[in-house]
Structures are given as C-alpha cells and as structure tokens.
Amino acid sequence: MAANVHILWLSPVMSSQGLTPKKGVQLPFRPSSPAGKDPVLMPWRGNGGRVVSPVCCSSSSNGRGPEPMDDGVKEVQQLIEEKRRAELSAQIASGAFTVDRPSFPSQLRNGLSNFGIPAEVLDILFKWVDDGYPKIPEAKGSIRAVQSEAFFIPLYELYLTYGGIFRLKFGPKSFLIVSDPATAKHILKDNSKSYSKGILAEILDFVMGKGLIPADGEIWRVRRRAIVPALHQKYVAAMINLFGQATDRLCQKLDAAASDGEDVEMESLFSHLTLDVIGKAVFNYDFDSLTNDTGIVEAVYTVLREAEDRSVAPIPFWEIPIWKDISPKQKKVNEALKLVNDVLNNLIAICKRMVDEEDLQFNEEYMNEEDPSILRFLLASGDDVSSKQLRDDLMTLLIAGHETSAAVLTWTFYLLSKEPAAVSKLQQEVDSVLGDRFPTIEDMKRLKYTTRVINESLRLYPQPPVLIRRSLENDTLGKYPIKRGEDIFISVWNLHRSPHLWNDAEKFNPERWPLDGPNPNETNQNFCYLPFGGGPRKCIGDMFATFETVVAVAMLIRRFNFEMALGAPEVKMTTGATIHTTEGLKMTVTPRIRPPILPNLEPVLKVDPLDGSSSREENVVAQKGQVSSAHP
Ligand code: HEM
C-alpha cells in the first residue's frame, strides 16, 4: 500500500516545561554507534554519522524536483540542521521530553487533601487505586524539534528512551506510539475489529473516498471480498510478463543514457516504471510514463503529491473555506483530480462494454489474455458496485501499488550501491537462473537471493514506515488500559530496526534470511517484521509487489552496473506516503560486462540415448561480452 500519514500536521504546539524523567520509565538503553555502521541509517546523529554520498538529483518528472540552491546556503542550512538534530538527541537523552504530569488519581488525591482529608485516610484509599493503574509513559513533543525531519526518526530515538509503547503529546493532540511486536499483533490481528484507519481515512478521503485502504466496517469487508480473488495465481503469472516488459523498457532507456554518458535519476525512473506497471495491472491503461510525460501522468503525480502534502501539513489547509476555493494550488489539484477521475470513469465504461461483448465464461481464475486487469475481473464477476465505489477502488490500488514498489526499488538500489559483494551474488544468481531470457513465474522460486535482498531492503526501509489506527472502543495494550478514540501509530520503522529484536539491526544483511528458509513475513517473524502489515488489513498486493521488485532488480543488475554519480549531495530521507530521498538517487549506469564462463576441460560422459554406450568429449564453452537484451 502506499499512502500513510504523518504526525506533523497534527502537532503545532511546543512546550518543554516541568519535564523530568518519569518514575518507572525505562531510560536506559542508549543506542551505541559502532564504527562501521551505516551512518545514513542513523541520521539523527549529526555530521559524525553521515556518509556524504556522491549523489545528486536532476529535476525529476515525478513532481518532486529539488529547488536549485547555492552551495554556501546549503552548507549553512546543513550545519543548522545538524545542530538542531544534535540538540534534539541531547534533549531526548536528558529526559527533557518526559512529562512528569500527575495522574488523575494523584490529582484527585491532592484535591481531597486540600479539603482537609487526613493523609492516613488518603493513603488507604489511594493505595489500591494507584497500584492497579499503570500509566503509559508520556513524551511531550516539540513541533520545531522534529520539523523538517523525516518524522519517524525522532520517534525511533524516543522509542529507545520510552520503550515499546508511549504517548506523544503535542499541545492538545496526543498519539500512542507502538513499537512492540505483541502490541502490534494485538492491534492489527487479534483485536483488529476494535481499530479503524482513523486520521488516514480523513486525509485520504479526497482521493480514495471509500477505497480499500481507508474504508472501514462493512464497506471494507465487501470490497476486500470482491477484490482479493482478482489477484489469483494465473493473474500473477501474467503479471510477471508485464513486469519483464516494463523493466525491459527501462533497460532501453538506461542503455541510451549509458551510451550518451549521462547520469540518471533512478528514483523518478522507478516511479515511472511502477506507474506503468500498475496502470496496466489494475485497469489496462498504458501510462507509458517511461517514454512520455503526458497530461494524465502529470495529473496523477499532482494528486499523489497532494495526498502526501496533506499528510505532513501543520494544519488542514484544504479545509479553510475561502482559501480552498481560490488557492491556485488547490485549483490545480482539483483539475488534476477531475482529469484522473474522467480517465478512470472512461476506462470503466469501455471495460463494461468489452465484458458485455465477450463470450468468456466467468470462473474463479477468469482472465482475459488481452486485458488481464483487475478491473476486467471485477466487471466480469458481476461485481454489483456503484461506479463511484469502483473508481475509489481503482484509485486506491493505483496509489497503493505505485509509490510503495517505487520506494522499495529506490532504497534497494541505494543499499546495493554500497554492497558490491551482494551485487556480485545477485548477478551470479540471475545469470544462472535466467541467463538472457525474461523471468517467468517458475523463476520466482529460484531467484532466492534476489528475494532476500528485497526482504532485507523492506526491513530497513519499510513502506510506509508507520501504520495508523484509531481505537473504536476501550481496550488494553499490554498492561495499559486505553480509551476509545486514541490515535495510534505503529512504528514499523522502530520494529524493523529495534536493537532488542535484531542482531546488527542497522546492517544490510540479506544473509540473515536463510535461502532455504520460509519467506519472512509477520507470522513467522512474530510481528517483529511487518513489511506488508498483518491481520485482516494486510496488503493484498504482497506477492505482486515482491515479484515486481524481484523482476526489476534481476533484469537491471544483469544488464548494468550501478554506481552513485560523482559530485552529488548525500542521500537523505524524507517522508511522503512512503520514504523518499530528499534529492533523488542519481546514479551512473554502465553496461555490465558479463564475466567469461571458463571452459570446462573436464571430459564429460556422453550417453548415447539409442544404445546406452558412452563416449568422452571435451566440453568447451566460452562466452564473453555484454549482456544482451532479454528476450523471452
Ligand atoms: C512493495 C510494495 C508494497 C508494500 C511495501 C505494501 C505495504 C502495505 C502495507 C504495510 C499495508 C497495510 C496497511 C495498514 O495496515 O494500514 C498495505 C495495504 C494494502 N496494500 Fe500494499 N504494499 C505494496 C504493494 C501493493 C500493491 C502492488 C497493491 C495492489 C496491487 C497493494 C494494495 C494494497 C491494498 C489494497 C491495501 C489495503 C488492504 C486493506 O486494508 O484491506 N499494495 N500495503
């Protein structure tokens, strides 16, 4: 899924008065920063902990192009930013964020004491009350302290201080931050009925309406039951072809860049790749964004960026009455939304006609070879749904399946750029499993190491980094009672990087997942690993997305070598719906020279199939040269 929401728009007030470490709060574990750890993974540690990666970003056509900036200004800004982060770390470490606020029982006790009730009587009364009333550790945040930073990073630091569940308060707003596997399992799976999508649904309403991600209750149940069957095995197998063809188009683009000696900005290319894939996969529409920057592609990005902007906005500006009608930006968003909706409505109408005209009998593995899309399946199944609901579903799938996969590819290539040994292993595997051909569904089982690389990339860069819920009734999280209406952020980032749950949590180590072991998921990892969520709201595109990213990585690294481009700024994180880079991932791409396959001079035994006699012959195979374009 793609969209998820950030905390900053909810949190405009700063305060730090009266703050001392709370009794009973574990303050204990300070993360060490051993030499050799990947510094970009600990960006809050300031300059000492950073790699200045030679990466720069060309203006990207995915709507996130950076503003040109003077080098001196940049340097000053960087210094200010590092000072701010260092101060934030020091504040958190000193307990300055801890609220030592009296609990309700102790406030009551003070009140009664003011009325002259003797302390001995109060002792007897309140002994019982306090004993059974554990309080959630509470941190009081400062919007300025965490602003301009990917918000899940200070949450990690706070987690190390306050533990697996704590309350974060910004003025009148309050959130529970959960980073404990058992509590995450309780919310997502065991008691999932007591939780809704809360603020996520509110923010995404303008674009997803009652689509599967924001929907709750009966609408969600009905729509999930209708959509999940569309992703059957035959469909996924057909999608592997689609992934291969789309990646091949990207390879051609990279070929051209490589022969022109041009560096490429991979983040936006991955965004185009996954947009092209999801358009075909969901409603059989070829955005062809890798080759064309058409109006509809621009409109999709405008809508996506708006969803992300809303999720990080300090106030819900889109609700301000007059402003929302006169703001040029909102006008552009509305126009873009209208264009995308019109295209979707048109596609729905065309598809309806096609289904009416076709003879194909519907069955549970229904798939039209020319149009294997989810939309076609839904209409052929006789899905009794309003056009508005169908449009919401399509839009949701488009967003869910686009940004996430693009982000996974971006961070995988970033990680691989620092791990030549992993790249060699990948290339060996791909050469031996695929050779020069397109991948098939059978290859997905064989590309084991490639899959582990994706598993590990998703651990270090979960997309999205937090899951959002709201409690629909009173509940108990661990030992803490909570009330109805609590906004909860399950920090997948914290779970995936917890030093309590993982050895060398910050190290990129695909080998942590044994090749012959099961595919890691939330169940076999006990909710310490949640790349696709868990429980009834788990991602419906998990297999689709894993295969999509495996195919893309396999085909790209078989054909090219990727290095960070020279002279670029460091790669930093920022959040929208998923984790983006701040300034793109600029890489130098060169055609890969495949290592020669050494002649095997060992005599091989050749058996004559007719008479069973054997003869010896020299097996000499030598191959050298550029990896050719993949053809099925
Ligand atoms: C690597 C890529 C992807 C990642 C990391 C990912 C991750 C996730 C996560 C973590 C959730 C759970 C959200 C929550 O519990 O709040 C989710 C839900 C969802 N995802 Fe994905 N997703 C990916 C790709 C896809 C694709 C390709 C599709 C569609 C084809 C898709 C469709 C959905 C839908 C519809 C939901 C909502 C399910 C529900 O609430 O019932 N996702 N995704």
XYZ file of C-alpha atoms and ligand atoms in Angstrom:
675
model
C 0.000 0.000 0.000
C 1.139 3.412 -0.408
C -0.496 6.092 1.492
C 0.007 6.678 5.100
C 0.053 9.746 7.179
C 2.467 11.668 9.246
C 2.234 13.104 12.545
C 3.374 16.619 11.972
C 0.182 18.109 10.663
C -1.389 17.325 13.965
C 1.161 18.884 16.179
C 1.640 22.590 16.209
C 2.458 23.372 19.854
C 5.771 23.406 21.568
C 6.325 23.122 25.252
C 9.015 21.719 27.453
C 8.260 22.963 30.906
C 8.434 20.804 34.005
C 9.969 17.872 32.273
C 11.901 15.276 34.152
C 12.326 11.568 33.614
C 9.274 9.718 34.727
C 9.432 7.213 37.525
C 9.205 3.686 36.273
C 10.053 4.657 32.708
C 12.950 2.705 31.373
C 15.503 5.219 30.292
C 18.178 3.085 29.843
C 19.152 1.904 26.534
C 21.193 4.339 24.574
C 21.994 3.241 21.076
C 25.670 2.906 20.502
C 27.105 3.908 17.169
C 29.784 1.387 16.492
C 32.349 2.116 13.893
C 31.438 0.890 10.503
C 27.703 1.162 10.931
C 25.985 2.690 8.012
C 25.762 6.278 9.082
C 22.887 7.255 6.864
C 20.849 4.819 8.886
C 21.478 6.909 11.983
C 20.977 10.332 10.517
C 19.939 11.944 13.782
C 23.473 11.564 14.966
C 24.578 14.627 13.067
C 27.566 15.071 10.890
C 29.694 12.499 12.620
C 27.321 9.854 11.484
C 26.815 10.721 7.846
C 28.043 9.441 4.595
C 28.291 12.128 2.015
C 27.144 10.046 -0.870
C 28.112 11.243 -4.273
C 24.546 11.572 -5.374
C 22.757 14.398 -6.945
C 19.369 14.819 -8.351
C 18.366 16.064 -11.705
C 14.991 17.629 -11.845
C 12.624 14.762 -11.654
C 9.432 14.496 -13.543
C 7.671 12.742 -10.716
C 6.785 16.062 -9.204
C 9.487 16.109 -6.579
C 12.199 18.013 -8.370
C 14.542 19.844 -5.994
C 14.916 23.604 -5.977
C 18.331 24.775 -7.153
C 20.259 26.175 -4.201
C 23.506 27.980 -3.679
C 26.256 25.729 -2.206
C 27.072 28.145 0.611
C 23.421 28.422 1.620
C 23.168 24.643 1.556
C 26.186 24.270 3.806
C 24.803 26.725 6.341
C 21.426 25.012 6.250
C 23.103 21.683 6.785
C 25.017 22.998 9.787
C 21.827 24.425 11.298
C 20.034 21.160 10.664
C 22.804 19.125 12.279
C 22.873 21.417 15.297
C 19.117 21.051 15.628
C 19.323 17.273 15.468
C 22.146 17.147 17.972
C 20.076 19.320 20.323
C 17.048 17.111 19.843
C 19.072 13.972 20.634
C 20.518 15.644 23.726
C 17.051 16.766 24.857
C 15.593 13.305 24.464
C 18.566 11.704 26.189
C 18.281 14.074 29.130
C 14.624 13.185 29.601
C 13.567 16.685 28.646
C 10.669 15.250 26.679
C 9.329 13.274 29.579
C 6.204 14.635 31.116
C 6.062 14.306 34.865
C 2.408 15.147 34.961
C 0.375 13.999 37.901
C -2.025 11.183 37.087
C -5.752 11.614 37.603
C -5.736 9.684 40.931
C -2.925 11.807 42.315
C -4.666 14.995 41.157
C -7.790 13.771 42.931
C -5.781 12.935 45.992
C -4.290 16.435 46.048
C -7.751 17.921 45.669
C -9.150 15.889 48.555
C -6.142 16.736 50.661
C -6.876 20.432 50.049
C -10.293 19.793 51.558
C -8.531 18.656 54.732
C -8.909 14.897 54.469
C -6.095 13.369 56.568
C -3.137 11.812 54.760
C -3.601 8.445 56.538
C -7.133 8.120 55.157
C -5.973 9.114 51.683
C -3.118 6.581 51.894
C -5.589 3.772 52.497
C -7.934 4.975 49.760
C -5.357 5.594 47.060
C -3.080 2.657 47.786
C -5.491 0.474 45.797
C -6.155 2.973 43.059
C -2.539 3.660 42.172
C -1.497 0.027 42.326
C -3.825 -1.105 39.578
C -3.418 1.921 37.329
C -0.292 1.718 35.224
C 0.256 4.825 33.177
C 1.605 4.923 29.673
C 4.984 6.682 29.574
C 4.451 10.099 28.133
C 6.661 12.280 25.986
C 5.800 15.817 25.161
C 6.942 16.864 21.726
C 8.072 19.989 20.072
C 6.956 20.573 16.545
C 10.019 22.689 15.886
C 12.290 19.980 17.193
C 11.088 17.400 14.719
C 10.043 19.612 11.831
C 11.879 19.271 8.537
C 12.962 15.819 9.511
C 11.502 12.514 8.440
C 9.205 12.212 11.448
C 9.838 8.532 12.132
C 13.462 9.265 13.003
C 12.832 11.168 16.245
C 10.187 8.552 17.021
C 12.944 5.951 16.950
C 15.035 7.917 19.410
C 12.000 8.346 21.667
C 11.294 4.611 21.437
C 14.784 3.806 22.666
C 14.087 6.040 25.635
C 10.454 5.291 26.443
C 10.010 1.736 25.215
C 7.519 -0.195 23.097
C 4.509 1.959 23.924
C 4.470 5.599 24.854
C 2.282 8.626 24.454
C 3.443 11.576 22.412
C 1.761 14.861 23.167
C 1.807 17.954 21.049
C -0.282 20.583 22.740
C -3.836 19.242 22.787
C -3.039 16.371 20.407
C -1.941 13.024 21.659
C -0.780 9.835 19.935
C 0.198 6.423 21.116
C 3.393 5.220 19.518
C 3.621 1.452 19.424
C 6.915 -0.295 18.660
C 6.304 -3.565 20.438
C 5.585 -6.717 18.378
C 2.988 -8.212 20.745
C 1.052 -4.946 20.931
C 1.246 -4.517 17.153
C -0.153 -8.036 16.756
C -2.962 -7.257 19.181
C -3.987 -4.126 17.261
C -3.537 -5.452 13.734
C -4.696 -9.009 14.191
C -6.056 -10.304 17.482
C -8.355 -7.378 18.213
C -8.381 -5.715 14.808
C -12.160 -5.209 14.979
C -11.646 -2.569 17.663
C -9.498 -0.362 15.436
C -10.183 1.784 12.369
C -7.921 3.693 9.983
C -8.737 6.949 11.820
C -6.969 10.043 10.527
C -5.704 8.171 7.498
C -9.245 7.834 6.187
C -9.924 11.515 6.884
C -6.889 12.724 4.968
C -7.225 10.380 2.022
C -10.931 10.919 1.549
C -10.452 13.462 -1.256
C -8.648 10.965 -3.424
C -9.522 7.445 -2.291
C -13.043 8.027 -0.979
C -14.177 4.642 0.327
C -11.426 2.670 -1.404
C -9.957 -0.388 0.276
C -7.176 1.360 2.203
C -9.229 3.980 4.060
C -12.538 2.089 4.173
C -13.685 0.548 7.426
C -16.521 -1.694 8.558
C -18.963 -3.230 6.152
C -17.757 -1.349 3.050
C -14.238 -2.617 3.626
C -15.415 -6.193 4.182
C -17.478 -6.259 0.975
C -14.827 -4.634 -1.174
C -11.990 -6.788 0.135
C -14.033 -9.919 -0.604
C -14.643 -8.671 -4.149
C -11.089 -7.546 -4.967
C -8.798 -10.180 -3.423
C -9.944 -13.016 -5.753
C -8.846 -10.873 -8.732
C -5.209 -11.444 -7.767
C -5.339 -15.185 -8.425
C -2.388 -17.295 -9.492
C -2.986 -17.061 -13.227
C -3.204 -13.280 -12.944
C 0.064 -13.060 -11.001
C 1.772 -15.287 -13.582
C 0.573 -12.941 -16.344
C 1.869 -10.007 -14.349
C 5.415 -11.429 -14.382
C 5.396 -10.917 -18.170
C 4.181 -7.380 -17.685
C 6.929 -6.661 -15.116
C 9.507 -8.028 -17.558
C 8.277 -5.922 -20.464
C 8.117 -2.739 -18.422
C 11.586 -3.330 -16.977
C 12.897 -4.017 -20.465
C 11.634 -0.554 -21.491
C 13.566 0.885 -18.579
C 16.652 -1.065 -19.682
C 16.378 0.525 -23.121
C 16.191 3.931 -21.534
C 19.248 3.197 -19.417
C 21.087 1.862 -22.461
C 20.575 5.199 -24.173
C 21.725 7.121 -21.088
C 24.777 4.896 -20.720
C 25.847 5.330 -24.308
C 25.366 9.109 -24.054
C 27.422 9.116 -20.838
C 24.515 10.665 -18.910
C 23.835 10.046 -15.257
C 20.298 9.009 -14.376
C 17.964 9.861 -11.520
C 16.733 6.436 -10.528
C 14.037 7.418 -8.041
C 11.886 9.072 -10.683
C 12.612 6.308 -13.191
C 11.401 3.731 -10.673
C 8.342 5.851 -10.069
C 7.589 5.780 -13.817
C 8.286 2.066 -14.053
C 5.841 1.179 -11.298
C 3.226 3.630 -12.584
C 3.364 1.956 -15.998
C 3.047 -1.454 -14.354
C 0.164 -0.608 -12.046
C -1.833 1.192 -14.753
C -1.809 -1.928 -16.920
C -2.276 -4.294 -13.981
C -5.254 -2.524 -12.441
C -7.184 -1.068 -15.393
C -5.279 -1.997 -18.522
C -4.150 1.568 -19.178
C -0.720 2.243 -20.592
C 0.562 5.432 -18.979
C 3.806 4.865 -20.872
C 5.344 7.309 -18.462
C 8.835 5.950 -19.085
C 8.672 7.411 -22.571
C 6.067 10.179 -22.412
C 5.277 12.886 -19.913
C 1.620 13.222 -20.865
C -1.050 15.282 -19.133
C -2.503 12.294 -17.339
C 0.870 11.285 -15.871
C 1.367 14.841 -14.643
C -2.162 14.782 -13.185
C -1.541 11.506 -11.340
C 1.595 12.955 -9.765
C -0.203 16.172 -8.814
C -2.830 14.126 -6.979
C -0.235 11.905 -5.313
C 1.843 14.844 -4.132
C -1.269 16.491 -2.732
C -2.070 13.378 -0.703
C 1.469 13.466 0.660
C 1.399 17.211 1.331
C -1.832 16.857 3.260
C -0.336 14.125 5.352
C 2.503 16.339 6.557
C 0.753 19.713 6.681
C 0.773 21.537 10.043
C -2.891 22.480 9.632
C -5.602 21.032 7.399
C -5.307 23.894 4.901
C -7.605 22.128 2.462
C -10.492 22.735 4.818
C -10.063 26.504 5.101
C -13.313 27.768 3.480
C -12.381 30.585 1.093
C -8.763 29.699 0.649
C -9.532 26.238 -0.643
C -11.528 27.787 -3.497
C -9.075 30.484 -4.505
C -5.673 28.864 -3.909
C -4.005 28.217 -7.298
C -2.510 25.032 -5.932
C -5.879 23.665 -4.844
C -7.297 24.639 -8.211
C -4.568 22.654 -9.930
C -5.204 19.688 -7.647
C -8.925 19.770 -8.358
C -8.302 19.908 -12.097
C -5.839 17.034 -11.891
C -8.256 15.003 -9.813
C -11.009 15.640 -12.323
C -8.788 14.535 -15.196
C -7.782 11.308 -13.436
C -11.387 10.599 -12.452
C -12.571 11.202 -16.019
C -9.962 8.799 -17.370
C -10.941 6.169 -14.800
C -14.661 6.594 -15.492
C -13.985 6.281 -19.190
C -11.931 3.119 -18.669
C -14.713 1.647 -16.552
C -17.264 2.394 -19.301
C -15.062 0.893 -22.033
C -14.336 -2.186 -19.952
C -18.049 -2.687 -19.212
C -18.768 -2.737 -22.954
C -15.950 -5.222 -23.596
C -17.216 -7.549 -20.893
C -20.746 -7.379 -22.299
C -19.432 -8.342 -25.702
C -17.148 -11.175 -24.710
C -18.130 -14.861 -24.630
C -15.638 -15.910 -21.963
C -17.316 -17.716 -19.097
C -16.507 -16.292 -15.677
C -14.802 -18.644 -13.231
C -12.540 -18.072 -10.243
C -9.424 -17.990 -12.436
C -11.068 -15.767 -15.038
C -8.566 -13.806 -17.066
C -8.880 -12.170 -20.434
C -5.499 -12.639 -22.133
C -5.625 -9.231 -23.847
C -6.805 -7.488 -20.746
C -5.847 -9.357 -17.588
C -6.564 -6.316 -15.402
C -8.249 -6.300 -12.004
C -10.969 -4.026 -13.419
C -11.835 -6.606 -16.080
C -12.062 -9.331 -13.441
C -14.314 -7.237 -11.225
C -16.699 -6.369 -14.038
C -16.750 -9.897 -15.427
C -17.515 -11.243 -11.973
C -20.721 -9.221 -11.992
C -19.453 -7.188 -9.059
C -22.523 -5.234 -8.068
C -20.989 -1.927 -7.198
C -21.538 1.733 -7.923
C -19.244 3.440 -10.414
C -18.092 5.782 -7.653
C -17.045 2.861 -5.436
C -15.290 1.172 -8.349
C -13.445 4.380 -9.143
C -12.391 4.712 -5.479
C -11.098 1.143 -5.540
C -9.135 1.651 -8.741
C -7.636 4.895 -7.489
C -6.686 3.207 -4.220
C -4.998 0.317 -6.000
C -3.198 2.732 -8.297
C -1.747 4.665 -5.372
C -1.182 1.611 -3.179
C 0.718 -0.291 -5.798
C 2.727 2.524 -7.257
C 4.594 4.540 -4.643
C 5.437 1.583 -2.431
C 7.108 -0.523 -5.098
C 8.966 2.521 -6.450
C 10.288 3.302 -2.969
C 11.388 -0.300 -2.432
C 13.368 -0.233 -5.679
C 14.913 3.141 -4.875
C 16.171 2.076 -1.449
C 17.257 -1.341 -2.709
C 19.487 0.275 -5.310
C 20.764 2.736 -2.764
C 21.669 -0.116 -0.399
C 23.226 -2.159 -3.185
C 25.377 0.778 -4.273
C 27.274 0.267 -1.018
C 27.383 -3.522 -1.146
C 29.399 -4.767 -4.145
C 29.577 -8.278 -2.658
C 25.787 -8.511 -2.587
C 25.634 -7.257 -6.187
C 28.071 -9.970 -7.312
C 25.993 -12.604 -5.584
C 22.862 -11.265 -7.212
C 24.458 -11.247 -10.641
C 25.665 -14.822 -10.242
C 22.208 -15.961 -9.250
C 20.485 -14.117 -12.072
C 22.992 -15.357 -14.673
C 22.480 -18.934 -13.628
C 18.697 -18.810 -13.195
C 17.692 -16.540 -16.070
C 20.573 -16.278 -18.481
C 19.301 -13.826 -21.054
C 15.613 -14.589 -21.014
C 12.650 -12.854 -19.414
C 11.679 -14.130 -15.956
C 8.684 -16.443 -15.581
C 6.573 -17.352 -12.573
C 8.696 -20.513 -12.054
C 11.809 -18.348 -11.710
C 10.317 -16.585 -8.699
C 11.041 -19.666 -6.604
C 14.589 -19.869 -7.930
C 15.629 -16.244 -7.526
C 16.113 -16.844 -3.831
C 18.917 -14.440 -3.066
C 17.243 -11.680 -5.092
C 14.133 -12.189 -2.970
C 16.207 -11.986 0.221
C 17.651 -8.686 -0.945
C 14.113 -7.335 -1.299
C 13.120 -8.777 2.104
C 16.075 -7.036 3.716
C 15.505 -3.774 1.887
C 11.919 -3.811 3.173
C 13.196 -4.366 6.689
C 15.485 -1.337 6.588
C 13.119 0.868 4.618
C 9.549 -0.212 5.349
C 6.957 1.390 3.091
C 5.126 3.030 4.788
C 7.236 3.459 7.934
C 4.195 3.730 10.242
C 0.732 2.185 10.238
C -2.140 4.265 11.522
C -5.097 3.184 13.596
C -7.772 4.666 15.903
C -9.304 2.722 18.776
C -13.054 2.258 18.365
C -13.560 1.142 21.959
C -11.722 0.967 25.266
C -9.001 -1.658 25.170
C -5.861 -2.784 26.953
C -2.490 -2.575 25.255
C -0.043 -4.725 27.185
C -0.586 -3.595 30.748
C -2.040 -0.222 29.812
C -5.755 0.490 29.555
C -6.593 2.841 26.681
C -9.725 4.747 25.843
C -11.855 4.791 22.717
C -10.697 7.374 20.185
C -6.939 7.043 20.705
C -4.884 7.758 17.586
C -2.179 5.131 17.292
C 0.952 4.939 15.168
C 2.507 1.507 14.880
C 6.081 2.291 14.002
C 7.200 -0.399 11.593
C 10.458 1.503 11.281
C 11.121 1.018 15.016
C 10.117 -2.653 14.942
C 12.349 -3.326 11.947
C 15.350 -1.568 13.437
C 14.963 -2.397 17.085
C 18.280 -3.393 18.652
C 16.216 -5.527 21.032
C 14.743 -7.590 18.226
C 17.540 -7.868 15.668
C 21.234 -8.634 15.599
C 23.055 -5.791 13.883
C 19.696 -4.164 13.290
C 21.117 -1.402 11.123
C 23.217 -3.596 8.902
C 22.039 -4.539 5.421
C 22.414 -8.280 5.594
C 20.272 -10.344 3.199
C 22.016 -13.421 4.602
C 20.033 -13.013 7.833
C 17.218 -14.730 5.945
C 18.300 -18.295 5.130
C 17.877 -19.142 1.438
C 16.204 -22.442 2.215
C 14.008 -20.952 4.952
C 10.471 -19.694 4.528
C 9.793 -16.299 3.041
C 9.883 -13.964 6.043
C 6.528 -12.479 6.968
C 4.733 -11.112 10.004
C 3.556 -14.550 11.121
C 6.829 -16.448 11.041
C 8.654 -13.404 12.454
C 6.171 -12.911 15.297
C 5.199 -9.399 14.230
C 8.801 -8.161 14.507
C 8.762 -7.872 10.707
C 5.743 -6.268 9.072
C 6.640 -5.249 5.524
C 3.064 -5.772 4.361
C 1.230 -5.212 7.629
C -0.654 -8.082 9.241
C -4.094 -9.352 10.187
C -7.207 -8.777 8.085
C -5.913 -5.463 6.685
C -2.704 -6.972 5.396
C -1.606 -5.838 1.955
C -3.405 -7.656 -0.842
C -0.539 -6.956 -3.263
C 2.299 -8.531 -1.267
C 3.091 -11.255 -3.787
C 2.519 -8.935 -6.734
C 4.910 -6.383 -5.259
C 7.575 -8.888 -4.261
C 7.647 -10.388 -7.759
C 7.555 -6.977 -9.390
C 10.600 -5.786 -7.461
C 12.443 -9.105 -7.842
C 11.958 -8.993 -11.630
C 13.112 -5.374 -11.834
C 16.224 -5.937 -9.692
C 17.119 -9.142 -11.543
C 16.789 -7.666 -15.025
C 18.550 -4.420 -14.179
C 21.576 -5.796 -12.369
C 22.071 -8.497 -15.001
C 22.402 -5.838 -17.650
C 24.048 -2.873 -15.902
C 26.405 -1.821 -13.172
C 25.061 0.982 -10.994
C 27.190 3.392 -9.033
C 26.412 6.628 -7.250
C 27.119 9.505 -9.604
C 30.066 11.673 -8.755
C 29.732 15.056 -7.087
C 26.192 14.747 -5.772
C 24.775 15.625 -2.359
C 24.216 12.913 0.213
C 21.123 10.771 0.084
C 18.732 11.854 2.807
C 15.301 10.639 3.738
C 12.064 12.497 3.745
C 8.549 11.213 4.073
C 5.522 11.486 1.979
C 3.306 8.454 1.803
C 6.467 6.372 1.677
C 10.125 7.137 2.361
C 11.562 9.290 -0.397
C 15.019 10.676 -0.894
C 15.225 14.425 -0.487
C 17.081 14.992 -3.717
C 16.789 11.878 -5.803
C 19.087 8.945 -6.390
C 21.458 9.958 -9.106
C 23.469 7.092 -10.477
C 25.972 6.327 -13.170
C 24.919 3.345 -15.205
C 27.309 1.317 -17.332
C 26.590 -1.779 -19.377
C 27.743 -4.809 -17.499
C 30.452 -6.993 -18.952
C 29.496 -10.482 -18.035
C 32.440 -12.473 -16.676
C 33.655 -15.142 -19.070
C 32.376 -18.614 -18.366
C 35.622 -20.553 -18.098
C 35.983 -23.502 -20.402
C 35.332 -26.713 -18.564
C 38.105 -29.002 -19.789
C 36.971 -31.925 -17.682
C 35.888 -34.691 -20.001
C 32.161 -35.268 -19.741
C 30.453 -38.558 -20.144
C 28.032 -38.501 -23.044
C 25.451 -41.270 -23.129
C 24.086 -42.372 -26.455
C 20.356 -42.458 -25.986
C 19.948 -45.282 -28.509
C 22.340 -47.940 -27.354
C 23.302 -46.651 -23.903
C 27.030 -46.661 -24.809
C 29.111 -43.762 -23.616
C 31.773 -41.654 -25.248
C 34.037 -38.900 -23.995
C 34.171 -35.404 -25.465
C 35.659 -32.097 -24.489
C 33.089 -29.670 -23.163
C 34.317 -26.290 -24.189
C 32.093 -23.338 -23.693
C 33.428 -19.858 -23.696
C 31.368 -16.771 -23.585
C 32.317 -13.219 -23.051
C 30.690 -9.940 -23.747
C 27.972 -7.556 -22.961
C 24.784 -8.982 -21.587
C 22.288 -8.878 -24.358
C 18.802 -7.579 -24.217
C 16.422 -10.053 -22.628
C 14.044 -11.820 -24.923
C 11.572 -14.438 -23.960
C 6.422 -3.264 -2.056
C 5.207 -2.797 -2.267
C 4.140 -2.725 -1.223
C 4.259 -2.553 0.119
C 5.533 -2.383 0.940
C 2.924 -2.532 0.659
C 2.646 -2.392 2.007
C 1.367 -2.419 2.539
C 1.059 -2.356 3.936
C 2.085 -2.247 5.047
C -0.284 -2.413 4.065
C -1.066 -2.423 5.385
C -1.533 -1.032 5.736
C -2.200 -0.971 7.089
O -2.381 -1.977 7.755
O -2.568 0.151 7.469
C -0.844 -2.480 2.744
C -2.185 -2.498 2.455
C -2.691 -2.545 1.197
N -1.977 -2.715 0.013
Fe 0.014 -2.813 -0.165
N 2.042 -2.669 -0.356
C 2.738 -2.820 -1.519
C 2.221 -3.019 -2.784
C 0.890 -3.121 -3.073
C 0.347 -3.396 -4.373
C 1.184 -3.666 -5.627
C -1.003 -3.357 -4.260
C -2.067 -3.586 -5.301
C -1.911 -4.307 -6.359
C -1.307 -3.061 -2.873
C -2.566 -2.909 -2.356
C -2.850 -2.729 -1.019
C -4.203 -2.571 -0.512
C -5.478 -2.504 -1.332
C -4.096 -2.455 0.877
C -5.242 -2.262 1.863
C -5.753 -3.599 2.311
C -6.884 -3.493 3.297
O -6.948 -2.542 4.066
O -7.703 -4.408 3.282
N -0.131 -2.923 -2.187
N 0.186 -2.496 1.827
